[in-house]
Amino acid sequence: MVLFVVGVILIFIFTVMIIYTVRHYCFLWNRLFGKQRRDFQDLPGKYQPGISILVPMHNEEKVAANILSRLVEMDYLRERYEAIVINDHSTDRTGQIADGYASKYDFIKVVHRTEGKNRGKASALKVGTVFASHEIILVFDADYQPSKNCVQRLTAPFCDVAVGLVMGRVVPLNAPDSFLTRMLDLERSGGYQVDQQARYNLNFLPQYGGTVGGIRKNILKAIGGWDVTKFAEDTDVTYRVFLNGWKVTYVNIAECYEEVVHNWKERRGQLRRWAIGHNQCLFAYFWKTLTSPILKFAQKIDALLLLYVYVIPVLMVIGWLLGIYVYFFGAYWWWILFAALMFTLAYNNVGNFAVFCEVGTSVVLDRRGRVVWLLPFNLFNFFANMWVCAGAFFVTLFEGFKGVAKEEYILEWEKTKRVSGINALGAETIERKEAPRPQIIKEKAVEESKIVEKEVVEESQTIEEKVTEEPKFAALDSALAEAYRLMRERNYGDAVEVFKFAVQVAEDATATAMLEVELGKIYFILGEKKNAIQEFSEASKICADCGNEDLKREIEDMLNKLIPLSGKES
């Protein structure tokens, strides 16, 4: 009897794994050979509604200046654009840094929270939403650095009135730092380049990730606002928007750069928090998704599979243990009928490798072929993730059985340690000081003491000097090295700025023409074909008298290909 039950459980686990395998391969096939949805994403800058950007912060002095500098440089109509920093119970210089920027730029506002029992990102967003004066709300975490056109690309889909939620792509900024950061770079690449885009192509559910995304304020209000009792407020909002009939859109070209965790301890805490929050949403929205009168059958299946992603590690652990039991104690004769199960027993007891295939495909799509050699090492990350997620499932289950009432929840920030203070240009934006900031600014306070005013003025002067400082390079070679480094990290927005600097300091016509060609290529990658044609045309003029026939032919070929494309779009 025991062996019979074990066999049934193993067959069930095998079936679930096959379902997820088929799902992943469908995504892979669609991403490689299917029609790629873009909808209104090719209209950045043409539609610029009023937007409020929320940036929740808690002890973010190392990275606060980076995100605020990026928001200052954002290519968006300033009169239709505001940034709201929510300084949530910080004990370092986060508030001072934010106040310094707010004193210099009118569109930046700062809300200081020093009271209230509930803390955490969801609580901070709930407060920030109260101060948002525009209809579209975007959210960026403090350690993220959006590209200059990121906001334009994120807001473009909102010209479709049926779109309620938009998500962009996250790209690790510090991938070369350690073995773990390289593994997380692979994970992010597969998750966004293949998984998210394919779900969007197939009209399934792209998941909002809590940052680099936006939501309509009236929709957020209609679904009940941010839920401060959920560890994963992003998954919670995703399902509430989707189940209420609004579209969730993914914008793969809206890239934003993040600082991923550097060590396994931080990774474990981060993943555990995500898994617990996601499983909370599983228990909250499983039945609502299954019985939804709005969703199509295929949408329900995919949404349910997405809810269960953090349960799969539990099934895998059970499969391992039962597989060992069956190996030592034998199996029933009728297992012969399940020859496929026997042949794939080892696969079943290890896991779903379709995910690795997705990651490999994403690397190819990103034209980073050499990174594929790192793919086998991702097994270490895979096994670590499995044990953490399995433990998180039982924690969520235990909390569910305890039945804690919503009003009894008291959440705190579970911070990921920031290691660097480096921005995307490689320059340290703010110098860290250990002196804690005194808690003297209360939430929604208008008046400040003279001591704080003096502090803010001094900080503002320091920040002004730092922000206005342009990237300088000792020679053209160092500028080019920096530019190509940024391109390898797909930070094309900053690469453009560095190449422009290189054009100014180039000493001969051939070098200048070649730099203009590189600029044109980057603009083409960014989808800005008119700018690309302009750069290639400029290179053609410069190259007319330089005598480099090969370069002239290359430029002419590019122009001949680009001009018809630009004509079709216009």
PDB file of N, CA and C in Angstrom, residues 125-157:
ATOM      1  N   LEU A 125       4.708  52.943  -0.185  1.00  0.00           N
ATOM      2  CA  LEU A 125       3.993  53.240  -1.428  1.00  0.00           C
ATOM      3  C   LEU A 125       2.587  53.752  -1.153  1.00  0.00           C
ATOM      4  N   LYS A 126       1.965  53.200  -0.133  1.00  0.00           N
ATOM      5  CA  LYS A 126       0.613  53.642   0.226  1.00  0.00           C
ATOM      6  C   LYS A 126       0.610  55.118   0.621  1.00  0.00           C
ATOM      7  N   VAL A 127       1.628  55.522   1.372  1.00  0.00           N
ATOM      8  CA  VAL A 127       1.741  56.935   1.752  1.00  0.00           C
ATOM      9  C   VAL A 127       2.073  57.792   0.536  1.00  0.00           C
ATOM     10  N   GLY A 128       3.025  57.328  -0.282  1.00  0.00           N
ATOM     11  CA  GLY A 128       3.422  58.097  -1.456  1.00  0.00           C
ATOM     12  C   GLY A 128       2.289  58.316  -2.436  1.00  0.00           C
ATOM     13  N   THR A 129       1.398  57.326  -2.569  1.00  0.00           N
ATOM     14  CA  THR A 129       0.268  57.445  -3.497  1.00  0.00           C
ATOM     15  C   THR A 129      -0.660  58.586  -3.099  1.00  0.00           C
ATOM     16  N   VAL A 130      -0.769  58.857  -1.813  1.00  0.00           N
ATOM     17  CA  VAL A 130      -1.612  59.955  -1.330  1.00  0.00           C
ATOM     18  C   VAL A 130      -1.127  61.295  -1.893  1.00  0.00           C
ATOM     19  N   PHE A 131       0.197  61.435  -2.031  1.00  0.00           N
ATOM     20  CA  PHE A 131       0.776  62.691  -2.495  1.00  0.00           C
ATOM     21  C   PHE A 131       0.889  62.767  -4.012  1.00  0.00           C
ATOM     22  N   ALA A 132       0.616  61.661  -4.719  1.00  0.00           N
ATOM     23  CA  ALA A 132       0.735  61.640  -6.176  1.00  0.00           C
ATOM     24  C   ALA A 132      -0.366  62.485  -6.803  1.00  0.00           C
ATOM     25  N   SER A 133       0.022  63.419  -7.642  1.00  0.00           N
ATOM     26  CA  SER A 133      -0.950  64.348  -8.236  1.00  0.00           C
ATOM     27  C   SER A 133      -1.319  63.976  -9.665  1.00  0.00           C
ATOM     28  N   HIS A 134      -0.680  62.954 -10.231  1.00  0.00           N
ATOM     29  CA  HIS A 134      -0.949  62.565 -11.618  1.00  0.00           C
ATOM     30  C   HIS A 134      -1.626  61.203 -11.684  1.00  0.00           C
ATOM     31  N   GLU A 135      -2.187  60.908 -12.863  1.00  0.00           N
ATOM     32  CA  GLU A 135      -2.985  59.705 -13.037  1.00  0.00           C
ATOM     33  C   GLU A 135      -2.117  58.439 -13.152  1.00  0.00           C
ATOM     34  N   ILE A 136      -0.958  58.565 -13.784  1.00  0.00           N
ATOM     35  CA  ILE A 136      -0.080  57.409 -13.962  1.00  0.00           C
ATOM     36  C   ILE A 136       0.971  57.417 -12.851  1.00  0.00           C
ATOM     37  N   ILE A 137       1.086  56.284 -12.156  1.00  0.00           N
ATOM     38  CA  ILE A 137       2.067  56.149 -11.076  1.00  0.00           C
ATOM     39  C   ILE A 137       3.123  55.132 -11.505  1.00  0.00           C
ATOM     40  N   LEU A 138       4.381  55.560 -11.517  1.00  0.00           N
ATOM     41  CA  LEU A 138       5.493  54.648 -11.769  1.00  0.00           C
ATOM     42  C   LEU A 138       6.242  54.411 -10.464  1.00  0.00           C
ATOM     43  N   VAL A 139       6.875  53.251 -10.350  1.00  0.00           N
ATOM     44  CA  VAL A 139       7.615  52.899  -9.135  1.00  0.00           C
ATOM     45  C   VAL A 139       9.026  52.464  -9.511  1.00  0.00           C
ATOM     46  N   PHE A 140      10.009  53.018  -8.812  1.00  0.00           N
ATOM     47  CA  PHE A 140      11.401  52.576  -8.952  1.00  0.00           C
ATOM     48  C   PHE A 140      11.965  52.338  -7.560  1.00  0.00           C
ATOM     49  N   ASP A 141      12.641  51.202  -7.376  1.00  0.00           N
ATOM     50  CA  ASP A 141      13.358  50.972  -6.127  1.00  0.00           C
ATOM     51  C   ASP A 141      14.589  51.867  -6.084  1.00  0.00           C
ATOM     52  N   ALA A 142      15.107  52.099  -4.876  1.00  0.00           N
ATOM     53  CA  ALA A 142      16.191  53.067  -4.702  1.00  0.00           C
ATOM     54  C   ALA A 142      17.487  52.620  -5.366  1.00  0.00           C
ATOM     55  N   ASP A 143      17.712  51.316  -5.506  1.00  0.00           N
ATOM     56  CA  ASP A 143      18.969  50.833  -6.078  1.00  0.00           C
ATOM     57  C   ASP A 143      18.866  50.621  -7.584  1.00  0.00           C
ATOM     58  N   TYR A 144      17.843  51.156  -8.219  1.00  0.00           N
ATOM     59  CA  TYR A 144      17.673  51.016  -9.658  1.00  0.00           C
ATOM     60  C   TYR A 144      18.085  52.307 -10.360  1.00  0.00           C
ATOM     61  N   GLN A 145      18.556  52.150 -11.603  1.00  0.00           N
ATOM     62  CA  GLN A 145      18.978  53.299 -12.396  1.00  0.00           C
ATOM     63  C   GLN A 145      18.353  53.205 -13.780  1.00  0.00           C
ATOM     64  N   PRO A 146      17.235  53.898 -14.001  1.00  0.00           N
ATOM     65  CA  PRO A 146      16.550  53.813 -15.299  1.00  0.00           C
ATOM     66  C   PRO A 146      17.320  54.524 -16.396  1.00  0.00           C
ATOM     67  N   SER A 147      17.222  54.006 -17.615  1.00  0.00           N
ATOM     68  CA  SER A 147      17.800  54.687 -18.764  1.00  0.00           C
ATOM     69  C   SER A 147      17.001  55.954 -19.051  1.00  0.00           C
ATOM     70  N   LYS A 148      17.579  56.851 -19.836  1.00  0.00           N
ATOM     71  CA  LYS A 148      16.966  58.168 -20.037  1.00  0.00           C
ATOM     72  C   LYS A 148      15.589  58.103 -20.679  1.00  0.00           C
ATOM     73  N   ASN A 149      15.376  57.098 -21.523  1.00  0.00           N
ATOM     74  CA  ASN A 149      14.075  56.995 -22.184  1.00  0.00           C
ATOM     75  C   ASN A 149      13.179  55.952 -21.539  1.00  0.00           C
ATOM     76  N   CYS A 150      13.561  55.466 -20.377  1.00  0.00           N
ATOM     77  CA  CYS A 150      12.801  54.399 -19.714  1.00  0.00           C
ATOM     78  C   CYS A 150      11.376  54.850 -19.397  1.00  0.00           C
ATOM     79  N   VAL A 151      11.231  56.045 -18.854  1.00  0.00           N
ATOM     80  CA  VAL A 151       9.902  56.538 -18.477  1.00  0.00           C
ATOM     81  C   VAL A 151       9.020  56.711 -19.710  1.00  0.00           C
ATOM     82  N   GLN A 152       9.595  57.230 -20.795  1.00  0.00           N
ATOM     83  CA  GLN A 152       8.825  57.359 -22.038  1.00  0.00           C
ATOM     84  C   GLN A 152       8.311  56.005 -22.507  1.00  0.00           C
ATOM     85  N   ARG A 153       9.163  55.011 -22.453  1.00  0.00           N
ATOM     86  CA  ARG A 153       8.786  53.686 -22.946  1.00  0.00           C
ATOM     87  C   ARG A 153       7.760  53.019 -22.019  1.00  0.00           C
ATOM     88  N   LEU A 154       7.855  53.271 -20.724  1.00  0.00           N
ATOM     89  CA  LEU A 154       6.897  52.684 -19.789  1.00  0.00           C
ATOM     90  C   LEU A 154       5.521  53.322 -19.894  1.00  0.00           C
ATOM     91  N   THR A 155       5.472  54.606 -20.196  1.00  0.00           N
ATOM     92  CA  THR A 155       4.177  55.293 -20.254  1.00  0.00           C
ATOM     93  C   THR A 155       3.476  55.128 -21.597  1.00  0.00           C
ATOM     94  N   ALA A 156       4.213  54.812 -22.661  1.00  0.00           N
ATOM     95  CA  ALA A 156       3.606  54.698 -23.990  1.00  0.00           C
ATOM     96  C   ALA A 156       2.415  53.732 -24.031  1.00  0.00           C
ATOM     97  N   PRO A 157       2.483  52.531 -23.426  1.00  0.00           N
ATOM     98  CA  PRO A 157       1.328  51.613 -23.496  1.00  0.00           C
ATOM     99  C   PRO A 157       0.065  52.145 -22.828  1.00  0.00           C
TER     100      PRO A 157
END
